[in-house]
Amino acid sequence: MKGYLPIIVKYSPIRKLAIIPFEKSPDTIYRGFELQYIDGEPYGVGYRVLAYRNDNYVDVYDDVALNFNENEKFNVVENGLHKHIQTPINNVQFCKENDNQLISFQFVDIHDRKISVHIEEKSKKKSKGMNLLAPIGIGSKAPEYLPVFFLYDFDFIRKSKSIVACTIDGKEITIDNFPMPMNGQARLYARYSNECELLEFANTSIMELQEIELNNENTYWDGNIEYFFDYKADLEKVRVHLGEDNVHIFFSGGLSLDKPCAGQFTINPREQMGYVQGEYSVQCENNTLIFKMTPIDGWISKPNSFITRLILGKNSVFCAWSKKYSYEAIIDLATRKVEAYWKNGNLK
């Protein structure tokens, strides 16, 4: 049976993430770094550093071990990409040992300056992380998809007895402090997750309606993404295969591009993360389909402590930022051409 692929879901294999901000004492060029550990197609295995610039663009440094894509886009990040280069990222350590986090890396930037970061917790106390939907798309001016970035056991670096050394071109850089204690411990604003899942929901790279051949089980595979259709070729579910812990996306009532329809979509990661929920509709005007989606309910979190109940309320930025994203696709049924885009309502 043939059908149409109404949306494109992509998986980006960022497995670990650490953010080191110094916005209160910025460098002449940068105000923060983001270290990513990547393991999966099409990149291979290696590290990437996003260097956040004071002009709200980003420089991206890929380790030489990664497969380099010079045409890769980063429009989800604020003003977008400034420079993307490949360079050795050395002396990397990114792990937790005896409940203490270790983050370390070095590289040379586009201005031939040596950058070195070393953060090593030394606490004897326990720390309980939180499960978080990262608000990475809140400032994007030209989003190409809804960035759904789940961070498990996300936590902030503890200050007590920790070793913290960050230098740019030999100059000491002061990492920002977190404004309040967590679990009775003072923190830096440097934060991390050793287990991440990043989805590109409804990627707008599709330029024309894609006809697909369904197998005997009415499913269609694209890498590790599996699309499930009913007997009418309406999309019911998408499964992102990640081993034991998969992400499921449900469309109540089925999503069809053959007729008007409406319903609810839900993005379900692991249970402890909560879920993202919204609405969709397809309307027909003359020979044109108008397909709309918005995550109107945002992220429904599952706090696991007193502090996360305060931080992750339904009106918090973490839960509410995605509510202001909206998707629209205009489909010409005669030519099968598709004009799709996301709008970010968080921008003033």
mmCIF file with all atom_site columns, N, CA, C and O in Angstrom, residues 33-76:
data_model
loop_
_atom_site.group_PDB
_atom_site.id
_atom_site.type_symbol
_atom_site.label_atom_id
_atom_site.label_alt_id
_atom_site.label_comp_id
_atom_site.label_asym_id
_atom_site.label_entity_id
_atom_site.label_seq_id
_atom_site.pdbx_PDB_ins_code
_atom_site.Cartn_x
_atom_site.Cartn_y
_atom_site.Cartn_z
_atom_site.occupancy
_atom_site.B_iso_or_equiv
_atom_site.pdbx_formal_charge
_atom_site.auth_seq_id
_atom_site.auth_comp_id
_atom_site.auth_asym_id
_atom_site.auth_atom_id
_atom_site.pdbx_PDB_model_num
ATOM 1   N N  . PHE A 1 33 ? 30.257 28.198 26.477 1.00 0.00 ? 33 PHE A N  1
ATOM 2   C CA . PHE A 1 33 ? 30.553 27.024 25.656 1.00 0.00 ? 33 PHE A CA 1
ATOM 3   C C  . PHE A 1 33 ? 29.549 25.917 25.942 1.00 0.00 ? 33 PHE A C  1
ATOM 4   O O  . PHE A 1 33 ? 28.986 25.829 27.043 1.00 0.00 ? 33 PHE A O  1
ATOM 5   N N  . GLU A 1 34 ? 29.351 25.093 24.939 1.00 0.00 ? 34 GLU A N  1
ATOM 6   C CA . GLU A 1 34 ? 28.515 23.897 25.098 1.00 0.00 ? 34 GLU A CA 1
ATOM 7   C C  . GLU A 1 34 ? 29.273 22.710 24.518 1.00 0.00 ? 34 GLU A C  1
ATOM 8   O O  . GLU A 1 34 ? 29.592 22.689 23.325 1.00 0.00 ? 34 GLU A O  1
ATOM 9   N N  . LEU A 1 35 ? 29.584 21.748 25.362 1.00 0.00 ? 35 LEU A N  1
ATOM 10  C CA . LEU A 1 35 ? 30.263 20.529 24.937 1.00 0.00 ? 35 LEU A CA 1
ATOM 11  C C  . LEU A 1 35 ? 29.233 19.442 24.673 1.00 0.00 ? 35 LEU A C  1
ATOM 12  O O  . LEU A 1 35 ? 28.366 19.187 25.513 1.00 0.00 ? 35 LEU A O  1
ATOM 13  N N  . GLN A 1 36 ? 29.328 18.811 23.508 1.00 0.00 ? 36 GLN A N  1
ATOM 14  C CA . GLN A 1 36 ? 28.421 17.722 23.149 1.00 0.00 ? 36 GLN A CA 1
ATOM 15  C C  . GLN A 1 36 ? 29.224 16.467 22.837 1.00 0.00 ? 36 GLN A C  1
ATOM 16  O O  . GLN A 1 36 ? 30.256 16.541 22.150 1.00 0.00 ? 36 GLN A O  1
ATOM 17  N N  . TYR A 1 37 ? 28.738 15.342 23.333 1.00 0.00 ? 37 TYR A N  1
ATOM 18  C CA . TYR A 1 37 ? 29.276 14.043 22.924 1.00 0.00 ? 37 TYR A CA 1
ATOM 19  C C  . TYR A 1 37 ? 28.282 13.426 21.950 1.00 0.00 ? 37 TYR A C  1
ATOM 20  O O  . TYR A 1 37 ? 27.099 13.270 22.270 1.00 0.00 ? 37 TYR A O  1
ATOM 21  N N  . ILE A 1 38 ? 28.746 13.102 20.744 1.00 0.00 ? 38 ILE A N  1
ATOM 22  C CA . ILE A 1 38 ? 27.899 12.629 19.663 1.00 0.00 ? 38 ILE A CA 1
ATOM 23  C C  . ILE A 1 38 ? 28.281 11.191 19.316 1.00 0.00 ? 38 ILE A C  1
ATOM 24  O O  . ILE A 1 38 ? 29.475 10.871 19.178 1.00 0.00 ? 38 ILE A O  1
ATOM 25  N N  . ASP A 1 39 ? 27.280 10.343 19.164 1.00 0.00 ? 39 ASP A N  1
ATOM 26  C CA . ASP A 1 39 ? 27.530 8.942  18.819 1.00 0.00 ? 39 ASP A CA 1
ATOM 27  C C  . ASP A 1 39 ? 26.374 8.436  17.961 1.00 0.00 ? 39 ASP A C  1
ATOM 28  O O  . ASP A 1 39 ? 25.318 8.064  18.482 1.00 0.00 ? 39 ASP A O  1
ATOM 29  N N  . GLY A 1 40 ? 26.563 8.452  16.646 1.00 0.00 ? 40 GLY A N  1
ATOM 30  C CA . GLY A 1 40 ? 25.517 7.960  15.760 1.00 0.00 ? 40 GLY A CA 1
ATOM 31  C C  . GLY A 1 40 ? 25.586 8.611  14.389 1.00 0.00 ? 40 GLY A C  1
ATOM 32  O O  . GLY A 1 40 ? 26.301 9.593  14.181 1.00 0.00 ? 40 GLY A O  1
ATOM 33  N N  . GLU A 1 41 ? 24.834 8.020  13.455 1.00 0.00 ? 41 GLU A N  1
ATOM 34  C CA . GLU A 1 41 ? 24.805 8.553  12.089 1.00 0.00 ? 41 GLU A CA 1
ATOM 35  C C  . GLU A 1 41 ? 24.125 9.915  12.040 1.00 0.00 ? 41 GLU A C  1
ATOM 36  O O  . GLU A 1 41 ? 23.205 10.171 12.799 1.00 0.00 ? 41 GLU A O  1
ATOM 37  N N  . PRO A 1 42 ? 24.577 10.782 11.163 1.00 0.00 ? 42 PRO A N  1
ATOM 38  C CA . PRO A 1 42 ? 25.649 10.629 10.161 1.00 0.00 ? 42 PRO A CA 1
ATOM 39  C C  . PRO A 1 42 ? 27.016 11.101 10.646 1.00 0.00 ? 42 PRO A C  1
ATOM 40  O O  . PRO A 1 42 ? 27.951 11.199 9.854  1.00 0.00 ? 42 PRO A O  1
ATOM 41  N N  . TYR A 1 43 ? 27.149 11.376 11.947 1.00 0.00 ? 43 TYR A N  1
ATOM 42  C CA . TYR A 1 43 ? 28.354 12.031 12.446 1.00 0.00 ? 43 TYR A CA 1
ATOM 43  C C  . TYR A 1 43 ? 29.484 11.078 12.806 1.00 0.00 ? 43 TYR A C  1
ATOM 44  O O  . TYR A 1 43 ? 30.648 11.451 12.736 1.00 0.00 ? 43 TYR A O  1
ATOM 45  N N  . GLY A 1 44 ? 29.148 9.855  13.221 1.00 0.00 ? 44 GLY A N  1
ATOM 46  C CA . GLY A 1 44 ? 30.143 8.994  13.811 1.00 0.00 ? 44 GLY A CA 1
ATOM 47  C C  . GLY A 1 44 ? 30.238 9.255  15.302 1.00 0.00 ? 44 GLY A C  1
ATOM 48  O O  . GLY A 1 44 ? 29.240 9.601  15.953 1.00 0.00 ? 44 GLY A O  1
ATOM 49  N N  . VAL A 1 45 ? 31.431 9.116  15.849 1.00 0.00 ? 45 VAL A N  1
ATOM 50  C CA . VAL A 1 45 ? 31.632 9.257  17.296 1.00 0.00 ? 45 VAL A CA 1
ATOM 51  C C  . VAL A 1 45 ? 32.680 10.337 17.552 1.00 0.00 ? 45 VAL A C  1
ATOM 52  O O  . VAL A 1 45 ? 33.780 10.307 16.986 1.00 0.00 ? 45 VAL A O  1
ATOM 53  N N  . GLY A 1 46 ? 32.346 11.291 18.410 1.00 0.00 ? 46 GLY A N  1
ATOM 54  C CA . GLY A 1 46 ? 33.305 12.334 18.739 1.00 0.00 ? 46 GLY A CA 1
ATOM 55  C C  . GLY A 1 46 ? 32.641 13.474 19.486 1.00 0.00 ? 46 GLY A C  1
ATOM 56  O O  . GLY A 1 46 ? 31.486 13.379 19.906 1.00 0.00 ? 46 GLY A O  1
ATOM 57  N N  . TYR A 1 47 ? 33.365 14.575 19.631 1.00 0.00 ? 47 TYR A N  1
ATOM 58  C CA . TYR A 1 47 ? 32.903 15.708 20.418 1.00 0.00 ? 47 TYR A CA 1
ATOM 59  C C  . TYR A 1 47 ? 32.708 16.942 19.535 1.00 0.00 ? 47 TYR A C  1
ATOM 60  O O  . TYR A 1 47 ? 33.348 17.103 18.491 1.00 0.00 ? 47 TYR A O  1
ATOM 61  N N  . ARG A 1 48 ? 31.828 17.810 19.986 1.00 0.00 ? 48 ARG A N  1
ATOM 62  C CA . ARG A 1 48 ? 31.553 19.089 19.326 1.00 0.00 ? 48 ARG A CA 1
ATOM 63  C C  . ARG A 1 48 ? 31.463 20.159 20.413 1.00 0.00 ? 48 ARG A C  1
ATOM 64  O O  . ARG A 1 48 ? 30.918 19.911 21.490 1.00 0.00 ? 48 ARG A O  1
ATOM 65  N N  . VAL A 1 49 ? 31.979 21.352 20.104 1.00 0.00 ? 49 VAL A N  1
ATOM 66  C CA . VAL A 1 49 ? 31.847 22.498 21.011 1.00 0.00 ? 49 VAL A CA 1
ATOM 67  C C  . VAL A 1 49 ? 31.098 23.597 20.280 1.00 0.00 ? 49 VAL A C  1
ATOM 68  O O  . VAL A 1 49 ? 31.498 24.012 19.187 1.00 0.00 ? 49 VAL A O  1
ATOM 69  N N  . LEU A 1 50 ? 30.002 24.062 20.878 1.00 0.00 ? 50 LEU A N  1
ATOM 70  C CA . LEU A 1 50 ? 29.314 25.260 20.412 1.00 0.00 ? 50 LEU A CA 1
ATOM 71  C C  . LEU A 1 50 ? 29.814 26.422 21.254 1.00 0.00 ? 50 LEU A C  1
ATOM 72  O O  . LEU A 1 50 ? 29.741 26.380 22.487 1.00 0.00 ? 50 LEU A O  1
ATOM 73  N N  . ALA A 1 51 ? 30.348 27.421 20.586 1.00 0.00 ? 51 ALA A N  1
ATOM 74  C CA . ALA A 1 51 ? 30.848 28.609 21.279 1.00 0.00 ? 51 ALA A CA 1
ATOM 75  C C  . ALA A 1 51 ? 29.873 29.749 21.028 1.00 0.00 ? 51 ALA A C  1
ATOM 76  O O  . ALA A 1 51 ? 29.731 30.226 19.896 1.00 0.00 ? 51 ALA A O  1
ATOM 77  N N  . TYR A 1 52 ? 29.183 30.177 22.087 1.00 0.00 ? 52 TYR A N  1
ATOM 78  C CA . TYR A 1 52 ? 28.152 31.201 21.973 1.00 0.00 ? 52 TYR A CA 1
ATOM 79  C C  . TYR A 1 52 ? 28.797 32.585 21.971 1.00 0.00 ? 52 TYR A C  1
ATOM 80  O O  . TYR A 1 52 ? 29.500 32.965 22.902 1.00 0.00 ? 52 TYR A O  1
ATOM 81  N N  . ARG A 1 53 ? 28.535 33.332 20.908 1.00 0.00 ? 53 ARG A N  1
ATOM 82  C CA . ARG A 1 53 ? 29.159 34.624 20.700 1.00 0.00 ? 53 ARG A CA 1
ATOM 83  C C  . ARG A 1 53 ? 28.348 35.756 21.341 1.00 0.00 ? 53 ARG A C  1
ATOM 84  O O  . ARG A 1 53 ? 27.142 35.622 21.554 1.00 0.00 ? 53 ARG A O  1
ATOM 85  N N  . ASN A 1 54 ? 29.016 36.859 21.600 1.00 0.00 ? 54 ASN A N  1
ATOM 86  C CA . ASN A 1 54 ? 28.332 38.022 22.169 1.00 0.00 ? 54 ASN A CA 1
ATOM 87  C C  . ASN A 1 54 ? 27.356 38.670 21.190 1.00 0.00 ? 54 ASN A C  1
ATOM 88  O O  . ASN A 1 54 ? 26.465 39.417 21.611 1.00 0.00 ? 54 ASN A O  1
ATOM 89  N N  . ASP A 1 55 ? 27.528 38.392 19.885 1.00 0.00 ? 55 ASP A N  1
ATOM 90  C CA . ASP A 1 55 ? 26.603 38.937 18.884 1.00 0.00 ? 55 ASP A CA 1
ATOM 91  C C  . ASP A 1 55 ? 25.433 37.995 18.618 1.00 0.00 ? 55 ASP A C  1
ATOM 92  O O  . ASP A 1 55 ? 24.689 38.171 17.652 1.00 0.00 ? 55 ASP A O  1
ATOM 93  N N  . ASN A 1 56 ? 25.277 36.973 19.481 1.00 0.00 ? 56 ASN A N  1
ATOM 94  C CA . ASN A 1 56 ? 24.162 36.016 19.435 1.00 0.00 ? 56 ASN A CA 1
ATOM 95  C C  . ASN A 1 56 ? 24.220 35.052 18.260 1.00 0.00 ? 56 ASN A C  1
ATOM 96  O O  . ASN A 1 56 ? 23.232 34.366 17.966 1.00 0.00 ? 56 ASN A O  1
ATOM 97  N N  . TYR A 1 57 ? 25.371 34.975 17.600 1.00 0.00 ? 57 TYR A N  1
ATOM 98  C CA . TYR A 1 57 ? 25.628 33.898 16.660 1.00 0.00 ? 57 TYR A CA 1
ATOM 99  C C  . TYR A 1 57 ? 26.407 32.803 17.397 1.00 0.00 ? 57 TYR A C  1
ATOM 100 O O  . TYR A 1 57 ? 26.761 32.953 18.569 1.00 0.00 ? 57 TYR A O  1
ATOM 101 N N  . VAL A 1 58 ? 26.666 31.716 16.699 1.00 0.00 ? 58 VAL A N  1
ATOM 102 C CA . VAL A 1 58 ? 27.388 30.615 17.327 1.00 0.00 ? 58 VAL A CA 1
ATOM 103 C C  . VAL A 1 58 ? 28.489 30.130 16.385 1.00 0.00 ? 58 VAL A C  1
ATOM 104 O O  . VAL A 1 58 ? 28.302 30.057 15.170 1.00 0.00 ? 58 VAL A O  1
ATOM 105 N N  . ASP A 1 59 ? 29.668 29.864 16.957 1.00 0.00 ? 59 ASP A N  1
ATOM 106 C CA . ASP A 1 59 ? 30.737 29.176 16.250 1.00 0.00 ? 59 ASP A CA 1
ATOM 107 C C  . ASP A 1 59 ? 30.709 27.712 16.671 1.00 0.00 ? 59 ASP A C  1
ATOM 108 O O  . ASP A 1 59 ? 30.587 27.410 17.867 1.00 0.00 ? 59 ASP A O  1
ATOM 109 N N  . VAL A 1 60 ? 30.821 26.825 15.697 1.00 0.00 ? 60 VAL A N  1
ATOM 110 C CA . VAL A 1 60 ? 30.731 25.391 15.975 1.00 0.00 ? 60 VAL A CA 1
ATOM 111 C C  . VAL A 1 60 ? 32.061 24.733 15.625 1.00 0.00 ? 60 VAL A C  1
ATOM 112 O O  . VAL A 1 60 ? 32.561 24.869 14.497 1.00 0.00 ? 60 VAL A O  1
ATOM 113 N N  . TYR A 1 61 ? 32.637 24.033 16.603 1.00 0.00 ? 61 TYR A N  1
ATOM 114 C CA . TYR A 1 61 ? 33.909 23.343 16.439 1.00 0.00 ? 61 TYR A CA 1
ATOM 115 C C  . TYR A 1 61 ? 33.669 21.841 16.520 1.00 0.00 ? 61 TYR A C  1
ATOM 116 O O  . TYR A 1 61 ? 33.258 21.326 17.560 1.00 0.00 ? 61 TYR A O  1
ATOM 117 N N  . ASP A 1 62 ? 33.907 21.140 15.413 1.00 0.00 ? 62 ASP A N  1
ATOM 118 C CA . ASP A 1 62 ? 33.768 19.685 15.376 1.00 0.00 ? 62 ASP A CA 1
ATOM 119 C C  . ASP A 1 62 ? 35.128 19.031 15.525 1.00 0.00 ? 62 ASP A C  1
ATOM 120 O O  . ASP A 1 62 ? 36.096 19.421 14.852 1.00 0.00 ? 62 ASP A O  1
ATOM 121 N N  . ASP A 1 63 ? 35.198 18.023 16.373 1.00 0.00 ? 63 ASP A N  1
ATOM 122 C CA . ASP A 1 63 ? 36.422 17.250 16.505 1.00 0.00 ? 63 ASP A CA 1
ATOM 123 C C  . ASP A 1 63 ? 36.734 16.552 15.178 1.00 0.00 ? 63 ASP A C  1
ATOM 124 O O  . ASP A 1 63 ? 35.832 16.213 14.405 1.00 0.00 ? 63 ASP A O  1
ATOM 125 N N  . VAL A 1 64 ? 38.011 16.313 14.934 1.00 0.00 ? 64 VAL A N  1
ATOM 126 C CA . VAL A 1 64 ? 38.427 15.682 13.681 1.00 0.00 ? 64 VAL A CA 1
ATOM 127 C C  . VAL A 1 64 ? 37.908 14.255 13.563 1.00 0.00 ? 64 VAL A C  1
ATOM 128 O O  . VAL A 1 64 ? 37.876 13.685 12.460 1.00 0.00 ? 64 VAL A O  1
ATOM 129 N N  . ALA A 1 65 ? 37.473 13.656 14.666 1.00 0.00 ? 65 ALA A N  1
ATOM 130 C CA . ALA A 1 65 ? 36.943 12.298 14.615 1.00 0.00 ? 65 ALA A CA 1
ATOM 131 C C  . ALA A 1 65 ? 35.534 12.242 14.021 1.00 0.00 ? 65 ALA A C  1
ATOM 132 O O  . ALA A 1 65 ? 35.087 11.183 13.568 1.00 0.00 ? 65 ALA A O  1
ATOM 133 N N  . LEU A 1 66 ? 34.829 13.381 13.997 1.00 0.00 ? 66 LEU A N  1
ATOM 134 C CA . LEU A 1 66 ? 33.466 13.413 13.472 1.00 0.00 ? 66 LEU A CA 1
ATOM 135 C C  . LEU A 1 66 ? 33.462 13.545 11.955 1.00 0.00 ? 66 LEU A C  1
ATOM 136 O O  . LEU A 1 66 ? 34.370 14.143 11.361 1.00 0.00 ? 66 LEU A O  1
ATOM 137 N N  . ASN A 1 67 ? 32.429 12.999 11.320 1.00 0.00 ? 67 ASN A N  1
ATOM 138 C CA . ASN A 1 67 ? 32.205 13.236 9.904  1.00 0.00 ? 67 ASN A CA 1
ATOM 139 C C  . ASN A 1 67 ? 31.704 14.660 9.732  1.00 0.00 ? 67 ASN A C  1
ATOM 140 O O  . ASN A 1 67 ? 30.664 15.027 10.276 1.00 0.00 ? 67 ASN A O  1
ATOM 141 N N  . PHE A 1 68 ? 32.444 15.461 8.982  1.00 0.00 ? 68 PHE A N  1
ATOM 142 C CA . PHE A 1 68 ? 32.168 16.892 8.890  1.00 0.00 ? 68 PHE A CA 1
ATOM 143 C C  . PHE A 1 68 ? 31.195 17.194 7.755  1.00 0.00 ? 68 PHE A C  1
ATOM 144 O O  . PHE A 1 68 ? 31.371 16.723 6.627  1.00 0.00 ? 68 PHE A O  1
ATOM 145 N N  . ASN A 1 69 ? 30.157 17.969 8.072  1.00 0.00 ? 69 ASN A N  1
ATOM 146 C CA . ASN A 1 69 ? 29.177 18.389 7.072  1.00 0.00 ? 69 ASN A CA 1
ATOM 147 C C  . ASN A 1 69 ? 29.217 19.906 6.999  1.00 0.00 ? 69 ASN A C  1
ATOM 148 O O  . ASN A 1 69 ? 28.663 20.599 7.846  1.00 0.00 ? 69 ASN A O  1
ATOM 149 N N  . GLU A 1 70 ? 29.871 20.418 5.962  1.00 0.00 ? 70 GLU A N  1
ATOM 150 C CA . GLU A 1 70 ? 30.043 21.868 5.859  1.00 0.00 ? 70 GLU A CA 1
ATOM 151 C C  . GLU A 1 70 ? 28.736 22.600 5.569  1.00 0.00 ? 70 GLU A C  1
ATOM 152 O O  . GLU A 1 70 ? 28.653 23.816 5.734  1.00 0.00 ? 70 GLU A O  1
ATOM 153 N N  . ASN A 1 71 ? 27.699 21.850 5.152  1.00 0.00 ? 71 ASN A N  1
ATOM 154 C CA . ASN A 1 71 ? 26.400 22.461 4.849  1.00 0.00 ? 71 ASN A CA 1
ATOM 155 C C  . ASN A 1 71 ? 25.408 22.353 6.000  1.00 0.00 ? 71 ASN A C  1
ATOM 156 O O  . ASN A 1 71 ? 24.239 22.713 5.850  1.00 0.00 ? 71 ASN A O  1
ATOM 157 N N  . GLU A 1 72 ? 25.847 21.852 7.151  1.00 0.00 ? 72 GLU A N  1
ATOM 158 C CA . GLU A 1 72 ? 24.950 21.696 8.284  1.00 0.00 ? 72 GLU A CA 1
ATOM 159 C C  . GLU A 1 72 ? 24.440 23.052 8.767  1.00 0.00 ? 72 GLU A C  1
ATOM 160 O O  . GLU A 1 72 ? 25.197 24.030 8.819  1.00 0.00 ? 72 GLU A O  1
ATOM 161 N N  . LYS A 1 73 ? 23.167 23.097 9.108  1.00 0.00 ? 73 LYS A N  1
ATOM 162 C CA . LYS A 1 73 ? 22.554 24.346 9.543  1.00 0.00 ? 73 LYS A CA 1
ATOM 163 C C  . LYS A 1 73 ? 22.359 24.344 11.056 1.00 0.00 ? 73 LYS A C  1
ATOM 164 O O  . LYS A 1 73 ? 22.156 23.299 11.668 1.00 0.00 ? 73 LYS A O  1
ATOM 165 N N  . PHE A 1 74 ? 22.389 25.524 11.646 1.00 0.00 ? 74 PHE A N  1
ATOM 166 C CA . PHE A 1 74 ? 22.203 25.690 13.085 1.00 0.00 ? 74 PHE A CA 1
ATOM 167 C C  . PHE A 1 74 ? 21.224 26.830 13.350 1.00 0.00 ? 74 PHE A C  1
ATOM 168 O O  . PHE A 1 74 ? 21.413 27.636 14.259 1.00 0.00 ? 74 PHE A O  1
ATOM 169 N N  . ASN A 1 75 ? 20.164 26.886 12.564 1.00 0.00 ? 75 ASN A N  1
ATOM 170 C CA . ASN A 1 75 ? 19.212 27.996 12.676 1.00 0.00 ? 75 ASN A CA 1
ATOM 171 C C  . ASN A 1 75 ? 18.426 27.976 13.975 1.00 0.00 ? 75 ASN A C  1
ATOM 172 O O  . ASN A 1 75 ? 17.829 28.985 14.359 1.00 0.00 ? 75 ASN A O  1
ATOM 173 N N  . VAL A 1 76 ? 18.404 26.831 14.662 1.00 0.00 ? 76 VAL A N  1
ATOM 174 C CA . VAL A 1 76 ? 17.660 26.752 15.915 1.00 0.00 ? 76 VAL A CA 1
ATOM 175 C C  . VAL A 1 76 ? 18.369 27.527 17.020 1.00 0.00 ? 76 VAL A C  1
ATOM 176 O O  . VAL A 1 76 ? 17.788 27.836 18.055 1.00 0.00 ? 76 VAL A O  1
#
